[in-house]
JSON list of C-alpha atoms in Angstrom, two decimals:
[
{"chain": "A", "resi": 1, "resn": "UNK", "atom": "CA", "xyz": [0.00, 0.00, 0.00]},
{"chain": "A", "resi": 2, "resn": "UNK", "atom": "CA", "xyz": [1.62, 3.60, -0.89]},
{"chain": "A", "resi": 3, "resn": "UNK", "atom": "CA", "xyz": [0.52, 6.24, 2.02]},
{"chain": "A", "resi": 4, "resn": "UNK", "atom": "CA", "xyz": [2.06, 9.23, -0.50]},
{"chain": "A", "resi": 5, "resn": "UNK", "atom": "CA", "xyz": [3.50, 9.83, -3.51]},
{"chain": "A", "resi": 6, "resn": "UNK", "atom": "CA", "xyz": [7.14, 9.80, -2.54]},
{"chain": "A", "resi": 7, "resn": "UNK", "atom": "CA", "xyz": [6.61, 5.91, -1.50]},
{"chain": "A", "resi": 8, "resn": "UNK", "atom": "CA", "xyz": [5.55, 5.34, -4.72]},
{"chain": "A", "resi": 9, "resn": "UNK", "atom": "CA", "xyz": [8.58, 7.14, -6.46]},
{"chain": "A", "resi": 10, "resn": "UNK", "atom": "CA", "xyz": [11.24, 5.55, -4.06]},
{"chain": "A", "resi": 11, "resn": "UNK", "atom": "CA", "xyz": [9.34, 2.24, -4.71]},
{"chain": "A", "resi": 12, "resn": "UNK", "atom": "CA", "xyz": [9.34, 2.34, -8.23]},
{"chain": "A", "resi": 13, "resn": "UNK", "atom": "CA", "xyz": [13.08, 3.33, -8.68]},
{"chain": "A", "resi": 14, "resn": "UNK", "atom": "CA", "xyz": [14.02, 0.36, -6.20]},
{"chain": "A", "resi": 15, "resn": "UNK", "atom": "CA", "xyz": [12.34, -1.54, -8.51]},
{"chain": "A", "resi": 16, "resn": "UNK", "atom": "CA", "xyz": [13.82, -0.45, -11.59]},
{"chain": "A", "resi": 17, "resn": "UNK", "atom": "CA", "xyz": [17.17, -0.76, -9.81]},
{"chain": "A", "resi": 18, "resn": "UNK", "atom": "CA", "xyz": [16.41, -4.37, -9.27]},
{"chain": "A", "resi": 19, "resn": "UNK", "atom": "CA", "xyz": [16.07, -4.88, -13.05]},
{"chain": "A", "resi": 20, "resn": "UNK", "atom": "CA", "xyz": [18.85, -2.88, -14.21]},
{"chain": "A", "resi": 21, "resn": "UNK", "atom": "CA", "xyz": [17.14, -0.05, -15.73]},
{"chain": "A", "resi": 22, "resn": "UNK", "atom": "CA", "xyz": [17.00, 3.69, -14.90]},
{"chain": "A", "resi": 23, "resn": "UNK", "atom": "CA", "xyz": [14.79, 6.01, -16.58]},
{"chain": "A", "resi": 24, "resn": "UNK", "atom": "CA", "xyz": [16.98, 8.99, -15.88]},
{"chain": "A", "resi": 25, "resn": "UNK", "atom": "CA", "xyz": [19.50, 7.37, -18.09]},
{"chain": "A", "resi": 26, "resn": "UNK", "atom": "CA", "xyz": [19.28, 8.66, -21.93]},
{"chain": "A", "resi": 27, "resn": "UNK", "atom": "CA", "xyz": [21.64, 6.10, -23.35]},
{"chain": "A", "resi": 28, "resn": "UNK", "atom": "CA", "xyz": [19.44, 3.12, -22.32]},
{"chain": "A", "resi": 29, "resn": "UNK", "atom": "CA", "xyz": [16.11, 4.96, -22.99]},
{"chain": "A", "resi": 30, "resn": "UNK", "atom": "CA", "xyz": [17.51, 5.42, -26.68]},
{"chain": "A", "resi": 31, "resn": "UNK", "atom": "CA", "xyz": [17.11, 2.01, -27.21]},
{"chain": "A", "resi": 32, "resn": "UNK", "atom": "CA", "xyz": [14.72, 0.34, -25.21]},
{"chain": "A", "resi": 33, "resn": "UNK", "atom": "CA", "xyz": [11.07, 1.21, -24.57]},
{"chain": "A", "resi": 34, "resn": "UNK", "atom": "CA", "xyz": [9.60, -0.16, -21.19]},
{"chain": "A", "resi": 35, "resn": "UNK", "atom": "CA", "xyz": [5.99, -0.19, -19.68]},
{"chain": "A", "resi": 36, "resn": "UNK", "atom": "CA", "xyz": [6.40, -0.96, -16.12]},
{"chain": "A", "resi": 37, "resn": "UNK", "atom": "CA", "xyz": [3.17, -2.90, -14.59]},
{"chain": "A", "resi": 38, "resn": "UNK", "atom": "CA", "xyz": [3.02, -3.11, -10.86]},
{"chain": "A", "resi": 39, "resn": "UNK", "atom": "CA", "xyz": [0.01, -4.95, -9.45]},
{"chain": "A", "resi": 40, "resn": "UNK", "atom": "CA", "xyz": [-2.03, -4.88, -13.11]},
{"chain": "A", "resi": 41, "resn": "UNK", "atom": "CA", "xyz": [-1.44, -0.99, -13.00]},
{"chain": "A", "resi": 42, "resn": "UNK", "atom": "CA", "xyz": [0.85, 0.43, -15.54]},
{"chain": "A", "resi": 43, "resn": "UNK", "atom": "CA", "xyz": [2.90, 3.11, -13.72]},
{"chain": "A", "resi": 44, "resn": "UNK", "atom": "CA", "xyz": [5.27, 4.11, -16.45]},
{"chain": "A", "resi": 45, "resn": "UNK", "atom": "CA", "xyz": [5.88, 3.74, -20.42]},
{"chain": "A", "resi": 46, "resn": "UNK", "atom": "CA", "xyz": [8.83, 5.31, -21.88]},
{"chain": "A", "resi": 47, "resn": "UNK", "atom": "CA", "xyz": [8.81, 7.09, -25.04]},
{"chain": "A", "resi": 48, "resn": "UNK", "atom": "CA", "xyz": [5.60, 6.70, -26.44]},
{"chain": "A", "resi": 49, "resn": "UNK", "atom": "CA", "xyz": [5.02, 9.91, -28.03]},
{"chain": "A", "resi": 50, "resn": "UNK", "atom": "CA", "xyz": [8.36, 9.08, -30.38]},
{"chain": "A", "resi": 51, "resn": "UNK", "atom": "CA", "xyz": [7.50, 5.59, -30.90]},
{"chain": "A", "resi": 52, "resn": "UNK", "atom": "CA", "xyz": [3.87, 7.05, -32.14]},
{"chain": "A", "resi": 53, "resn": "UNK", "atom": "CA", "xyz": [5.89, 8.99, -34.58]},
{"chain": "A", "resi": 54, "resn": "UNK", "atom": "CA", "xyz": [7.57, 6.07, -36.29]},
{"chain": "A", "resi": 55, "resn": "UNK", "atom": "CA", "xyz": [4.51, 3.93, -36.57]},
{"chain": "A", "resi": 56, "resn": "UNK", "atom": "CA", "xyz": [4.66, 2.09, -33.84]},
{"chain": "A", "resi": 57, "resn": "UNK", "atom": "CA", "xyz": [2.34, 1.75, -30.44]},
{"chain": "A", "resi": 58, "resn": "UNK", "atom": "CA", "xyz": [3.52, 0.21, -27.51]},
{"chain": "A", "resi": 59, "resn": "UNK", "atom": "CA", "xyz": [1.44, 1.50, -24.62]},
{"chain": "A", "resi": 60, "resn": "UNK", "atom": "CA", "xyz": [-0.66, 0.18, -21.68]},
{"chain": "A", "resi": 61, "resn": "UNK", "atom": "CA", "xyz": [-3.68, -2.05, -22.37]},
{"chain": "A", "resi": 62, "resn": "UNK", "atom": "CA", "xyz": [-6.24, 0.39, -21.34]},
{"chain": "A", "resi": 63, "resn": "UNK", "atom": "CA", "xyz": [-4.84, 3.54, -23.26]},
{"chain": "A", "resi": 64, "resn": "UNK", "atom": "CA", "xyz": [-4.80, 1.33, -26.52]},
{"chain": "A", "resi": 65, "resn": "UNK", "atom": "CA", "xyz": [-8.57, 1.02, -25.60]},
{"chain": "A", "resi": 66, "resn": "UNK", "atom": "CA", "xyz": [-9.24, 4.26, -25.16]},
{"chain": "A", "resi": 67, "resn": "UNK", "atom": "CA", "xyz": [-7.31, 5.87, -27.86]},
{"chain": "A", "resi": 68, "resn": "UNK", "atom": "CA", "xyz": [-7.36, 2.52, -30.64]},
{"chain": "A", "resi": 69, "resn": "UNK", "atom": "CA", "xyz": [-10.36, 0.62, -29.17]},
{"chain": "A", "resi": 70, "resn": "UNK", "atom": "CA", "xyz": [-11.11, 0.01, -33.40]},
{"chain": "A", "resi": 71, "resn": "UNK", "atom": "CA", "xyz": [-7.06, -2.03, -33.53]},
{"chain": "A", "resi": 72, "resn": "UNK", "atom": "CA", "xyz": [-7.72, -3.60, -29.97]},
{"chain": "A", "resi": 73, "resn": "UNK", "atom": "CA", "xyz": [-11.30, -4.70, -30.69]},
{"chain": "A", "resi": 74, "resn": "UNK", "atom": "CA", "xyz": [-10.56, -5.92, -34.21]},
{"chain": "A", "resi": 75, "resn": "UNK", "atom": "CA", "xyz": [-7.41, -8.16, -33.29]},
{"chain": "A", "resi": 76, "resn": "UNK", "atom": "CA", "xyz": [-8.66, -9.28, -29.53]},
{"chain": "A", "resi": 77, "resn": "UNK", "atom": "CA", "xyz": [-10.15, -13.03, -29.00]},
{"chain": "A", "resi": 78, "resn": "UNK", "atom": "CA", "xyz": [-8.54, -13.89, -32.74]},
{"chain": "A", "resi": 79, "resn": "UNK", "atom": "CA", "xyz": [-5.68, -15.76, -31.22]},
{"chain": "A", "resi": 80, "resn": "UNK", "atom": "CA", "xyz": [-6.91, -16.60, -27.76]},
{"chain": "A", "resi": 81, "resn": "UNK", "atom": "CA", "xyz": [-10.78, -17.04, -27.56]},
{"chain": "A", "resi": 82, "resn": "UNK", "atom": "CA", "xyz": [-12.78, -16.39, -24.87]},
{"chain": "A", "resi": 83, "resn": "UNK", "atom": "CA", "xyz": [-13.78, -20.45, -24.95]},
{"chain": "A", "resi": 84, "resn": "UNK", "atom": "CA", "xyz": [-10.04, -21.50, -25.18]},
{"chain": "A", "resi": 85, "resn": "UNK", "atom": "CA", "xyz": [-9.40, -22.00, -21.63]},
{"chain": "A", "resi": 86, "resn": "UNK", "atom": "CA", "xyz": [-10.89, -21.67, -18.14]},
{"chain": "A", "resi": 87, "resn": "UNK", "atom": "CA", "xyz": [-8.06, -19.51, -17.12]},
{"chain": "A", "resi": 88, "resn": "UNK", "atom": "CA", "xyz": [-8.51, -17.55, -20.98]},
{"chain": "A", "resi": 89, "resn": "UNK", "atom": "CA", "xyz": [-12.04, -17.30, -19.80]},
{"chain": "A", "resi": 90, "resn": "UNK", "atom": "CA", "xyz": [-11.43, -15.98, -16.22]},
{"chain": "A", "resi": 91, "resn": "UNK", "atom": "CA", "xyz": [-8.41, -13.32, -17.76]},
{"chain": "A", "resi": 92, "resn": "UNK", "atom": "CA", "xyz": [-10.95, -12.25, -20.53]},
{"chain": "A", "resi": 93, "resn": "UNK", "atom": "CA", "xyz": [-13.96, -11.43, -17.83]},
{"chain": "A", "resi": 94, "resn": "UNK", "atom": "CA", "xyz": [-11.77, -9.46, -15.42]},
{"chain": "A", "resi": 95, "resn": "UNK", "atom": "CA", "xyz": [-8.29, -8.56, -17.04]},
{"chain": "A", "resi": 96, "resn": "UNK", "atom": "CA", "xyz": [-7.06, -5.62, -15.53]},
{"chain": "A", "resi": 97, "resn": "UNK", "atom": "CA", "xyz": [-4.16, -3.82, -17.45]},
{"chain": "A", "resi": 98, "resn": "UNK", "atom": "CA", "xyz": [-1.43, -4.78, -19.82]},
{"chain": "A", "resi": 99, "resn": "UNK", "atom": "CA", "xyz": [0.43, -3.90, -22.87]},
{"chain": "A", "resi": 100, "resn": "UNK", "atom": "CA", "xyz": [-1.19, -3.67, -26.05]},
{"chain": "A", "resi": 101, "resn": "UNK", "atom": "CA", "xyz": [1.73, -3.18, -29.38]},
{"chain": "A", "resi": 102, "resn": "UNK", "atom": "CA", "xyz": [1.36, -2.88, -32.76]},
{"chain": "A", "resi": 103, "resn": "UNK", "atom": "CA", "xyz": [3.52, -2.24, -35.47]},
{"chain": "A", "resi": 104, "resn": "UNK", "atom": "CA", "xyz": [2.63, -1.05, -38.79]},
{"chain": "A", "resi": 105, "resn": "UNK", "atom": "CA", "xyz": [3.32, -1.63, -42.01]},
{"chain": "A", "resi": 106, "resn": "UNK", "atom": "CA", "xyz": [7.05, -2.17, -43.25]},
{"chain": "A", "resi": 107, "resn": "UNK", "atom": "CA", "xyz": [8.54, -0.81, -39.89]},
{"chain": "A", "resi": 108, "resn": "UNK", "atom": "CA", "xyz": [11.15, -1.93, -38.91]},
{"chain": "A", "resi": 109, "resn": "UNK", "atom": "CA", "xyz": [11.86, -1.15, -34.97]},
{"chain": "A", "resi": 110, "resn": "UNK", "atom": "CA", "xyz": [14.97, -1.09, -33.92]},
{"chain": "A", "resi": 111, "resn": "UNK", "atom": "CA", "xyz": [14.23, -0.03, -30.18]},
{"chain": "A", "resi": 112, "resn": "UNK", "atom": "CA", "xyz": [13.35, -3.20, -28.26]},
{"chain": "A", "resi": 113, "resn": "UNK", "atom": "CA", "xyz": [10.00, -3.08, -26.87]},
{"chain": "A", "resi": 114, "resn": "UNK", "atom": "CA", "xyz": [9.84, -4.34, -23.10]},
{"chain": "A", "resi": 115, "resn": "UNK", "atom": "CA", "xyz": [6.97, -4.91, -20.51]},
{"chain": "A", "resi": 116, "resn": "UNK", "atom": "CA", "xyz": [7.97, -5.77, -17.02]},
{"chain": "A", "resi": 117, "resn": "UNK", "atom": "CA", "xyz": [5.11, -7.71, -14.84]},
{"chain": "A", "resi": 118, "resn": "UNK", "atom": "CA", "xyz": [5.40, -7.15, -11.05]},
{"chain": "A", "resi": 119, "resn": "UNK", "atom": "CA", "xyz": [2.94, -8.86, -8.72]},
{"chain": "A", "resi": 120, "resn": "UNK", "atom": "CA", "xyz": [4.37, -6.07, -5.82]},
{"chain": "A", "resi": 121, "resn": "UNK", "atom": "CA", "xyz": [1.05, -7.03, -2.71]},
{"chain": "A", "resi": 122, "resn": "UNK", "atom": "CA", "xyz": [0.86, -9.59, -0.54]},
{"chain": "A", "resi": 123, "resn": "UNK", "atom": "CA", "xyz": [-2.05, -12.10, -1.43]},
{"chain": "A", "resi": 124, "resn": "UNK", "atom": "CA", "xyz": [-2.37, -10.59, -4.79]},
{"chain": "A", "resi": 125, "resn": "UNK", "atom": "CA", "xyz": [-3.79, -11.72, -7.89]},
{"chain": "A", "resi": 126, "resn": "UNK", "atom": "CA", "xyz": [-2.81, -10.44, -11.39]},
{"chain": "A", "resi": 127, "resn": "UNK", "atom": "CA", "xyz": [-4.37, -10.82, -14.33]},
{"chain": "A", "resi": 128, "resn": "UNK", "atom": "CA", "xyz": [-2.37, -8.92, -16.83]},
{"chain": "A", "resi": 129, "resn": "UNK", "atom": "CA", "xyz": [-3.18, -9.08, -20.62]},
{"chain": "A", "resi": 130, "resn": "UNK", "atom": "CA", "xyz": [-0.63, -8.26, -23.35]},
{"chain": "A", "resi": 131, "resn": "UNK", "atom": "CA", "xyz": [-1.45, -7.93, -27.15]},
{"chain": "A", "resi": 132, "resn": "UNK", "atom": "CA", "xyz": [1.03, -7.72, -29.91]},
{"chain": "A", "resi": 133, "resn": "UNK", "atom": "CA", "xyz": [0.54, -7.17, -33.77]},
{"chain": "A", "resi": 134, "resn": "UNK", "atom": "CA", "xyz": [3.24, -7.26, -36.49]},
{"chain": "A", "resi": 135, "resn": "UNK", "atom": "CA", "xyz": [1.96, -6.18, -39.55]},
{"chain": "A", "resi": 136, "resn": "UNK", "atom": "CA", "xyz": [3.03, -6.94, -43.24]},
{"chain": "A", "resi": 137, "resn": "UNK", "atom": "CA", "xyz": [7.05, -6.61, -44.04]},
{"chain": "A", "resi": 138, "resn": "UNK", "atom": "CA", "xyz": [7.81, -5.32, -40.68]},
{"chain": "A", "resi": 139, "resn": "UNK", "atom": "CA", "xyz": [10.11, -6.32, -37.64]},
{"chain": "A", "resi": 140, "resn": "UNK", "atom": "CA", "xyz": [10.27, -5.65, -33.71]},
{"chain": "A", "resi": 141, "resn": "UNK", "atom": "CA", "xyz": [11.96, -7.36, -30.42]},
{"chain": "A", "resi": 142, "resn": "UNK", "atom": "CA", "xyz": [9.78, -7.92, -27.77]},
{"chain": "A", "resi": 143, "resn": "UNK", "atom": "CA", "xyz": [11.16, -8.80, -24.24]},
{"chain": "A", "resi": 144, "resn": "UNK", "atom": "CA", "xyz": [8.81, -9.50, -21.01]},
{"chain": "A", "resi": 145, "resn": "UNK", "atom": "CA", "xyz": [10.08, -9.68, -17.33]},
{"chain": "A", "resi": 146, "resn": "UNK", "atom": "CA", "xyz": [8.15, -11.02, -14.92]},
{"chain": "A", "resi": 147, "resn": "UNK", "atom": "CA", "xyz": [9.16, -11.35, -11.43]},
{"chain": "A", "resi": 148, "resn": "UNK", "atom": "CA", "xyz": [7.28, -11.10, -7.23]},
{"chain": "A", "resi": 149, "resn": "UNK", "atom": "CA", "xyz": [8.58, -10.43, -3.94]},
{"chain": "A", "resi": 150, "resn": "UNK", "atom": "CA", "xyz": [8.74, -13.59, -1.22]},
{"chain": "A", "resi": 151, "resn": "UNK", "atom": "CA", "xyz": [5.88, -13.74, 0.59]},
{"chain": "A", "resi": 152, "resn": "UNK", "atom": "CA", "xyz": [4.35, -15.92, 2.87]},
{"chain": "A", "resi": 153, "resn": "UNK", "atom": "CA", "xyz": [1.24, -15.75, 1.48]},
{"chain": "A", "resi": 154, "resn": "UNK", "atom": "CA", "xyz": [0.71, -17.12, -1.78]},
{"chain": "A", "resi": 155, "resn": "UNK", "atom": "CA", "xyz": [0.07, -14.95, -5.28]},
{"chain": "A", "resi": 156, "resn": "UNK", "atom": "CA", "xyz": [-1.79, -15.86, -8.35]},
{"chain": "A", "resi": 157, "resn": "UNK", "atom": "CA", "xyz": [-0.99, -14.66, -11.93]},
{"chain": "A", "resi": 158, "resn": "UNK", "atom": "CA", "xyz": [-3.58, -15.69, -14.44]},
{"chain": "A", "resi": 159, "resn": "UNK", "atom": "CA", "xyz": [-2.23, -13.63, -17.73]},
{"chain": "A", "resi": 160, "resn": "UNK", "atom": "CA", "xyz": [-2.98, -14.08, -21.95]},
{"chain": "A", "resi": 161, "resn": "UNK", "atom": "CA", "xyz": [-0.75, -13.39, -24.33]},
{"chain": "A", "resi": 162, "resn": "UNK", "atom": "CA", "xyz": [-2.09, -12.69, -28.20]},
{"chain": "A", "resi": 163, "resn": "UNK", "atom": "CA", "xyz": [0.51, -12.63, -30.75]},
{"chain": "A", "resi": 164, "resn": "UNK", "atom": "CA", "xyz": [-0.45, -11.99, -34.54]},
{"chain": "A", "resi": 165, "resn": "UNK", "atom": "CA", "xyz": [2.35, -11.96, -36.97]},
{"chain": "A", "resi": 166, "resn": "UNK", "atom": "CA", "xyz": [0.93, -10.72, -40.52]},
{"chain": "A", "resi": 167, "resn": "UNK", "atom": "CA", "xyz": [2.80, -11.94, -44.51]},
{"chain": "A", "resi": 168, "resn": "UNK", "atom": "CA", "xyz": [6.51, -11.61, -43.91]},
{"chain": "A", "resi": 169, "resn": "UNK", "atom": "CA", "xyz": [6.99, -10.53, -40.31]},
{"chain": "A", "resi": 170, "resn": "UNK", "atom": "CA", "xyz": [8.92, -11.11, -37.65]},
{"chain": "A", "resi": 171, "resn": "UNK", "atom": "CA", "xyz": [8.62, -11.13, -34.17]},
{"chain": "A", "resi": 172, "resn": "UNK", "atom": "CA", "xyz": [11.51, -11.93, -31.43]},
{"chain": "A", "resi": 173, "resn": "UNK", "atom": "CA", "xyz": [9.97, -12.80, -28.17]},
{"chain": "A", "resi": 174, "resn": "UNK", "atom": "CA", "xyz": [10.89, -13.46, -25.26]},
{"chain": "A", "resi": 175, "resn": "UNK", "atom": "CA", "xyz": [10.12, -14.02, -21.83]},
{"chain": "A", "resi": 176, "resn": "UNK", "atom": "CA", "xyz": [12.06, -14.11, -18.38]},
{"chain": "A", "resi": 177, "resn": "UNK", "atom": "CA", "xyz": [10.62, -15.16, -15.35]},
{"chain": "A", "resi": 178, "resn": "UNK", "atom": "CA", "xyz": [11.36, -14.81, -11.89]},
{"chain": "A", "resi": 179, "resn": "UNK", "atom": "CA", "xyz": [8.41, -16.38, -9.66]},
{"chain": "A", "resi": 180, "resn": "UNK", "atom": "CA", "xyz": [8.98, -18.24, -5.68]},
{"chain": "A", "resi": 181, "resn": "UNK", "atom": "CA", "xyz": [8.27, -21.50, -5.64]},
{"chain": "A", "resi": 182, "resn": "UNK", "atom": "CA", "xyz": [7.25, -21.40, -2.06]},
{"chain": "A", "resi": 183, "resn": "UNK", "atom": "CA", "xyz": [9.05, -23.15, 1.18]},
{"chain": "A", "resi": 184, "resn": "UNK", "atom": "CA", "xyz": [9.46, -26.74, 2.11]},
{"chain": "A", "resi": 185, "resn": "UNK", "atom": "CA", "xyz": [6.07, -26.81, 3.56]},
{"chain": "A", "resi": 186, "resn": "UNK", "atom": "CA", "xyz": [3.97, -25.02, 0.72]},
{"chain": "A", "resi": 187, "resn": "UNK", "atom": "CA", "xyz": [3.87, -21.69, 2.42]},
{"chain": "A", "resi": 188, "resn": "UNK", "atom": "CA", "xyz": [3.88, -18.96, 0.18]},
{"chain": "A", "resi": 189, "resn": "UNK", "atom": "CA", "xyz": [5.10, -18.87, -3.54]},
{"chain": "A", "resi": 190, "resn": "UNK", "atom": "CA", "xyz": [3.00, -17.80, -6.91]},
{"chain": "A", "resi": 191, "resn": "UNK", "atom": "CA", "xyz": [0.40, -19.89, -8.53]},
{"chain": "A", "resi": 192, "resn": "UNK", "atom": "CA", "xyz": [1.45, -19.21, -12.62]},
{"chain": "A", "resi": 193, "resn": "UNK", "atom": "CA", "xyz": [-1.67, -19.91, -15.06]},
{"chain": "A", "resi": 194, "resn": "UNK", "atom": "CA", "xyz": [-0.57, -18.19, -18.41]},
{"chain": "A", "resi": 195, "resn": "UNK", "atom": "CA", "xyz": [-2.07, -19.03, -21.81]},
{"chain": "A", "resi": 196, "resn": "UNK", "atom": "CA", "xyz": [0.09, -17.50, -24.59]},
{"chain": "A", "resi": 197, "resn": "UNK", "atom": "CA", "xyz": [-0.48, -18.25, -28.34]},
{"chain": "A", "resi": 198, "resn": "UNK", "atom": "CA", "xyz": [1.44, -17.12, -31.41]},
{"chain": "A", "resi": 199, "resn": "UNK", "atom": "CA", "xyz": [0.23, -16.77, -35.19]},
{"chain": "A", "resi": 200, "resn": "UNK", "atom": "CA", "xyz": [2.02, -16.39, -38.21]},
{"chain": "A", "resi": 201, "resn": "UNK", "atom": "CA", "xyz": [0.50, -15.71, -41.46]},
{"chain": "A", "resi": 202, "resn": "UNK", "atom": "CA", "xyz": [2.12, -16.65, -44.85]},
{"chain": "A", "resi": 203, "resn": "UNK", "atom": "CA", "xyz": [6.12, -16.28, -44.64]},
{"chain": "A", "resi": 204, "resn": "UNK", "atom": "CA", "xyz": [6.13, -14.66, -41.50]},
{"chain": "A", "resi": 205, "resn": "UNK", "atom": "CA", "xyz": [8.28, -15.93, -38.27]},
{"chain": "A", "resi": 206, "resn": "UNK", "atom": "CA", "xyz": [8.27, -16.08, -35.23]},
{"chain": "A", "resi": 207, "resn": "UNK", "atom": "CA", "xyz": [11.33, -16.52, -33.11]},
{"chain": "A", "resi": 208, "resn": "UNK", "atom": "CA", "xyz": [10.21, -17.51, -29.19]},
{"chain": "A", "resi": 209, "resn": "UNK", "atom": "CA", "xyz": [12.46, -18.35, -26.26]},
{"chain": "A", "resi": 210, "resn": "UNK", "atom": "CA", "xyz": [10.58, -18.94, -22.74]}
]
């Protein structure tokens, strides 16, 4: 729980140390874009305006609904249907945040894209949804980070993951995960239930490594 915003900032940059990353650091923003999700709320996303610019989005879930609802509602449920899964059903009802990207037409990005999931709370329960389109002729790297305090209460993460790769795209994904397994005697640790699906359409690729 943050009692003010300077808890929040001194959280958030602990945080970010943890991973490596500082956003007050203009060599590493250059080339890497980050939206930072702490407990299913997205607290930062680095250059977005730029990336906008070059044809690209890469920004929380919710602002991709708000400002591209016609890209978000015309590409969600194609790879992952609501049906697919009981945990695709239960993320699909009650989803709450996420990174929605999608790249235009012959773009090729050469900032690598990066979403970092962290359940923060104690008896928690994310549910984190993450969207990614790669349209004709075009190219992006896509890393996601996903990692949880110990606690000795347990966490759950129920999250999707839609990936659409259009004629002759290509996608590099990747995911690193930290979770806790828990102690000897089952105290604590973080219940995973993920459903992640990848399609590629005629000549495109898709290089994955999980």
């Amino acid at each position: 729980k943050f009692n003010s915003k300077e808890t929040i900032t001194a959280t958030f940059n602990s945080i970010l140390e943890k991973i490596g990353l500082n956003t007050q650091e203009g060599n590493i923003i250059s080339t890497l874009s980050v939206d930072v999700v702490l407990d299913s709320v997205s607290i930062v996303d680095t250059i977005t305006n730029f990336l906008l610019k070059a044809g690209i989005i890469f920004i929380p879930f919710f602002d991709g609904i708000n400002y591209f609802p016609y890209l978000i509602f015309s590409y969600i449920g194609t790879v992952v249907s609501l049906e697919d899964n009981f945990f695709a059903t239960l993320n699909s009802i009650i989803f709450s945040g996420g990174s929605f990207c999608y790249i235009a037409k012959n773009i090729k990005c050469n900032i690598n894209l990066s979403t970092y999931f962290r359940t923060q709370s104690e008896d928690f329960a994310q549910f984190e949804r993450t969207l990614l389109i790669v349209n004709d002729f075009s190219s992006v790297i896509y890393t996601e980070g996903c990692s949880a305090p110990i606690f000795l209460e347990s966490q759950l993460h129920v999250a999707l993951v839609e990936i659409l790769i259009k004629n002759k795209g290509t996608l590099n994904y990747s995911t690193v995960q930290n979770w806790y397994r828990g102690d000897q005697s089952g105290e604590g640790g973080l219940y995973n239930f993920t459903t992640k699906r990848g399609w590629c359409l005629k000549n495109a690729c898709l290089n994955w490594v999980q």
